[in-house]
Amino acid sequence: MTRTVYLNGDYLPEAEAKVSIFDRGFVMADGVYEVTSVLQGKLLDFPGHLKRLGRSLSELGMGNPHSDEEWLEIHRQMVALNNIEEGIIYLQVTRGNPGDRDFAYPPEGTPQTVVLFTQSKPGLAANPQAKTGLKVISVEDLRWSRRDIKTVQLLFPSMAKMEAKHRGADDAWLVEDGFVTEGTSNNTYIVKDGRIITRQLSTDILHGITRASLLRFAAEAQMQIEERPFTIAEAQAADEAFFTSASAFVLPVVEIDGAKVNGGTVGPVTTRLRELYLEESLKSAI
Ligand code: PDD
């Protein structure tokens, strides 16, 4: 079945959606994106994703092309038209097509390009990796310094992911000045003596929406949280390690640079946090 995608107000078969070669997203990576997960046909953490989208746009001096109500309506249409029970919705807004390549921003009023598409992922909630865990390697973090803005310039994370694959791992944890910043496309955590440790928010990392919800649910469940940076050595010696993102929810890490964490098995805190996140976020899914 061909997907129905969204492009600038139209719902189209994917092969008919065309964007200019001069689009700023294409030639300058001048665009921002969001990924929202869908479970039971509903959007998870949607207000958080909209809020971060607004912030990413405003940090880059771009307007928001839609109101929250319009964004919700477009997302709902995408879920319905593509019959998504479990999966994700990808949304991208670029600075549009100035008609030529130029480092200067296009004139005020140049229409932005708005694209949405869905990815159906049956079995997302029942991901078997939640039981087996994943292997990560560490890679020096060579991204730009505004990682709090969710831009489409994802070449370095993509390179790090490929290095992980070539070295027989699932993903890479990025390290700067000796401390883990985050994963290629997720926020990272360790557990030590029952405490959940994760790097504090700053421009060094993306302010994960899953992270924000999970920390809120964990605090409500009286779990101890420490927001501070940690090293790879500390992670290798931790009781548990895991990561979060909209497409993964909470997934365990059982090996870091070849060293097994928790004897290479998934720990109870990570398992509990995944259950907690799925349970609680479904309550507010729309
Ligand atoms: N990535 N850090 C980075 C660098 C990310 O790219 C992501 C999300 C996260 C987690 O954020 P959230 O919980 O809001 O998904 C952290 C998305 C899923 C992606 O690029 O596909």
XYZ file of C-alpha atoms and ligand atoms in Angstrom:
307
model
C 0.000 0.000 0.000
C 1.367 3.401 -0.941
C 1.648 5.903 1.881
C -0.268 9.117 1.983
C 2.074 11.949 2.904
C 1.449 15.597 3.709
C 3.060 18.410 1.724
C 2.146 22.065 2.219
C -1.569 21.562 2.783
C -2.104 18.537 0.536
C -2.458 14.854 1.361
C -0.787 13.006 -1.527
C 0.437 9.556 -2.558
C 4.137 9.543 -1.590
C 5.358 9.400 -5.214
C 3.491 12.622 -6.026
C 4.973 14.729 -3.225
C 7.757 16.842 -4.774
C 9.994 19.476 -3.174
C 12.246 21.933 -5.039
C 15.978 21.217 -5.392
C 16.487 24.784 -4.051
C 14.640 24.044 -0.847
C 16.714 25.273 2.124
C 16.189 21.926 3.794
C 17.884 20.191 0.868
C 20.845 22.512 0.220
C 21.449 23.939 3.736
C 19.889 21.430 6.178
C 17.895 24.510 7.179
C 14.958 22.821 8.800
C 13.668 21.273 11.978
C 11.763 18.088 12.663
C 9.792 16.136 15.209
C 9.068 12.450 15.610
C 5.912 11.520 17.504
C 5.076 7.932 18.303
C 1.668 6.366 17.793
C 0.330 3.579 19.993
C -3.195 2.214 19.789
C -3.758 4.761 17.014
C -3.035 7.654 19.399
C -0.265 10.247 19.622
C 2.069 10.005 22.623
C 3.418 13.086 24.417
C 1.951 15.287 21.673
C 1.878 18.631 23.554
C 5.584 18.156 24.407
C 6.512 17.579 20.771
C 4.571 20.666 19.670
C 6.224 22.773 22.343
C 9.704 21.666 21.306
C 8.849 22.233 17.630
C 7.855 25.818 18.474
C 11.112 26.311 20.359
C 13.294 24.828 17.575
C 11.607 27.098 15.026
C 11.946 30.215 17.127
C 15.625 29.516 17.970
C 16.276 29.548 14.194
C 14.180 32.659 13.581
C 11.465 30.741 11.753
C 7.760 31.204 12.225
C 5.446 28.369 13.140
C 3.309 27.628 10.071
C 0.443 26.108 12.092
C -1.454 26.506 15.313
C -1.449 23.623 17.819
C -5.003 22.732 16.742
C -3.971 22.600 13.076
C -0.946 20.435 13.852
C -3.142 18.040 15.810
C -5.651 17.853 12.960
C -2.889 17.118 10.391
C -1.366 14.429 12.631
C -4.761 12.817 13.178
C -5.430 12.804 9.428
C -2.063 11.150 8.840
C -2.836 8.430 11.391
C -6.268 7.826 9.857
C -5.254 7.949 6.165
C -2.364 5.551 6.741
C -4.119 3.279 9.224
C -1.403 3.612 11.841
C -1.962 1.557 14.992
C 1.698 1.492 16.066
C 4.425 3.554 14.499
C 5.687 7.087 14.167
C 4.826 10.348 12.472
C 7.724 12.363 11.108
C 7.219 16.096 10.657
C 9.636 18.531 9.025
C 9.511 22.280 8.506
C 12.156 23.983 6.363
C 12.827 27.629 5.535
C 11.365 26.924 2.101
C 12.443 27.541 -1.472
C 14.125 30.897 -2.225
C 14.439 29.934 -5.936
C 18.254 29.780 -5.796
C 21.114 28.866 -3.466
C 22.223 31.643 -1.123
C 23.728 31.659 2.384
C 21.509 34.566 3.372
C 18.025 33.639 4.513
C 15.279 34.068 1.927
C 13.122 37.200 2.136
C 10.467 37.440 4.827
C 7.265 35.797 3.640
C 8.940 32.995 1.655
C 6.611 30.040 2.264
C 8.047 27.337 4.481
C 8.001 23.719 3.351
C 5.954 21.448 5.605
C 6.217 17.692 5.204
C 4.773 14.832 7.235
C 4.953 11.106 6.672
C 4.181 8.027 8.703
C 6.152 4.873 9.420
C 4.042 1.911 10.453
C 5.874 -0.197 13.050
C 3.679 -3.031 14.264
C 5.128 -4.491 17.459
C 6.755 -1.225 18.565
C 5.485 -1.551 22.137
C 6.373 -5.252 22.275
C 9.929 -4.684 20.940
C 11.938 -7.852 21.798
C 15.050 -5.670 22.383
C 13.404 -4.595 25.642
C 14.133 -8.131 26.890
C 17.555 -8.704 25.319
C 19.108 -5.223 25.474
C 21.399 -3.472 23.010
C 25.142 -3.046 22.557
C 26.639 0.420 22.187
C 30.076 1.795 21.434
C 31.404 5.226 22.384
C 32.297 7.770 19.729
C 33.589 11.317 20.157
C 30.733 13.812 19.811
C 31.590 15.917 16.772
C 28.182 17.559 16.249
C 27.580 21.302 16.301
C 26.983 23.046 19.644
C 23.222 23.670 19.451
C 22.014 20.132 19.945
C 18.979 21.461 21.802
C 17.534 22.509 18.427
C 16.071 19.526 16.593
C 17.511 20.296 13.143
C 17.639 17.944 10.159
C 21.450 18.089 9.978
C 21.934 14.491 11.095
C 25.069 13.499 9.203
C 27.323 13.014 12.224
C 24.788 10.924 14.187
C 24.327 8.887 11.022
C 28.122 8.372 10.711
C 28.309 7.326 14.375
C 25.449 4.864 13.870
C 27.287 3.337 10.886
C 30.490 3.028 12.897
C 28.500 1.175 15.565
C 27.098 -1.187 12.955
C 30.532 -1.824 11.407
C 31.834 -2.679 14.875
C 28.997 -5.118 15.590
C 27.051 -2.823 17.935
C 23.541 -1.382 17.728
C 24.208 2.267 18.442
C 26.784 4.807 19.597
C 26.918 6.922 22.737
C 28.551 10.265 22.040
C 31.281 11.547 24.352
C 32.527 15.101 24.823
C 35.277 16.174 27.248
C 35.168 12.682 28.738
C 31.428 12.653 29.470
C 28.534 11.076 27.604
C 26.308 13.684 25.982
C 23.604 11.422 24.502
C 23.066 8.652 21.960
C 22.928 9.186 18.177
C 19.151 9.639 18.406
C 18.270 9.196 22.075
C 18.935 10.355 25.623
C 21.139 8.166 27.824
C 20.912 7.024 31.458
C 22.602 4.793 33.998
C 21.259 3.312 37.214
C 23.444 3.021 40.309
C 22.218 1.883 43.722
C 18.630 2.505 42.605
C 19.323 6.066 41.435
C 18.596 7.098 37.860
C 21.454 9.247 36.531
C 21.125 11.288 33.338
C 22.847 14.358 31.950
C 21.194 17.679 32.824
C 19.545 19.789 30.110
C 21.703 22.329 28.274
C 22.589 23.147 24.670
C 24.781 19.988 24.714
C 21.829 17.622 24.258
C 18.388 17.426 22.759
C 15.731 18.017 25.386
C 14.008 14.677 24.894
C 10.258 14.633 25.254
C 10.374 10.991 26.345
C 13.061 11.987 28.869
C 10.873 14.730 30.356
C 7.868 12.425 30.714
C 9.887 9.501 32.050
C 11.612 11.616 34.713
C 8.229 12.994 35.775
C 6.708 9.502 36.033
C 9.802 8.207 37.899
C 9.666 11.097 40.390
C 5.952 10.477 40.938
C 6.822 6.827 41.651
C 9.298 8.052 44.347
C 12.364 6.979 42.366
C 15.600 8.923 42.924
C 16.914 10.993 40.010
C 20.296 12.664 39.645
C 20.809 15.000 36.668
C 24.536 15.152 35.982
C 27.027 13.975 33.354
C 28.594 10.497 33.595
C 31.589 8.844 31.906
C 31.754 5.646 29.850
C 33.738 3.980 32.682
C 30.978 4.877 35.141
C 28.347 3.528 32.754
C 30.273 0.269 32.301
C 30.393 -0.148 36.091
C 26.749 0.867 36.612
C 23.996 -1.528 37.695
C 22.007 -0.760 34.546
C 22.109 1.469 31.469
C 19.356 2.500 29.083
C 18.197 5.135 26.624
C 14.955 6.858 25.674
C 13.402 8.304 22.536
C 9.991 8.649 20.940
C 10.625 5.683 18.664
C 12.285 3.435 21.279
C 10.460 4.526 24.477
C 12.855 3.000 27.054
C 15.407 0.414 25.856
C 18.138 -1.312 27.886
C 21.854 -1.231 27.072
C 23.703 -4.374 28.156
C 27.147 -3.795 26.650
C 29.256 -0.640 26.321
C 32.538 -0.743 24.353
C 32.639 -4.523 24.854
C 32.116 -4.408 28.658
C 28.946 -6.080 29.880
C 26.601 -4.067 32.081
C 24.703 -6.072 34.719
C 26.381 -9.253 33.395
C 24.909 -8.567 29.959
C 21.305 -8.877 31.114
C 18.432 -6.395 31.356
C 17.940 -5.004 34.869
C 14.744 -4.514 36.875
C 14.804 -0.698 37.000
C 14.948 -0.381 33.204
C 12.171 -2.955 32.811
C 10.034 -1.102 35.348
C 10.697 2.272 33.693
C 9.670 0.970 30.278
C 6.414 -0.378 31.733
C 5.856 2.864 33.621
C 6.443 5.015 30.530
C 4.116 2.950 28.310
C 1.399 2.791 30.963
C 1.483 6.465 31.928
C 2.027 8.029 28.498
C -0.890 6.040 27.060
C -3.137 7.678 29.650
C -2.543 11.099 28.093
C -2.271 9.890 24.456
C -4.572 11.765 22.080
N 15.395 11.298 17.871
N 18.629 13.005 21.413
C 18.713 13.013 20.071
C 19.978 13.461 19.445
C 17.609 12.621 19.286
O 17.691 12.649 17.952
C 16.421 12.193 19.935
C 15.194 11.789 19.164
C 16.385 12.183 21.349
C 15.156 11.767 22.120
O 14.156 12.742 22.043
P 12.610 12.342 22.137
O 12.444 11.578 23.393
O 11.913 13.620 22.136
O 12.318 11.450 20.932
C 17.502 12.607 22.050
C 14.260 10.955 17.049
C 13.403 9.880 17.631
C 14.737 10.659 15.638
O 15.592 11.392 15.188
O 14.233 9.717 14.988
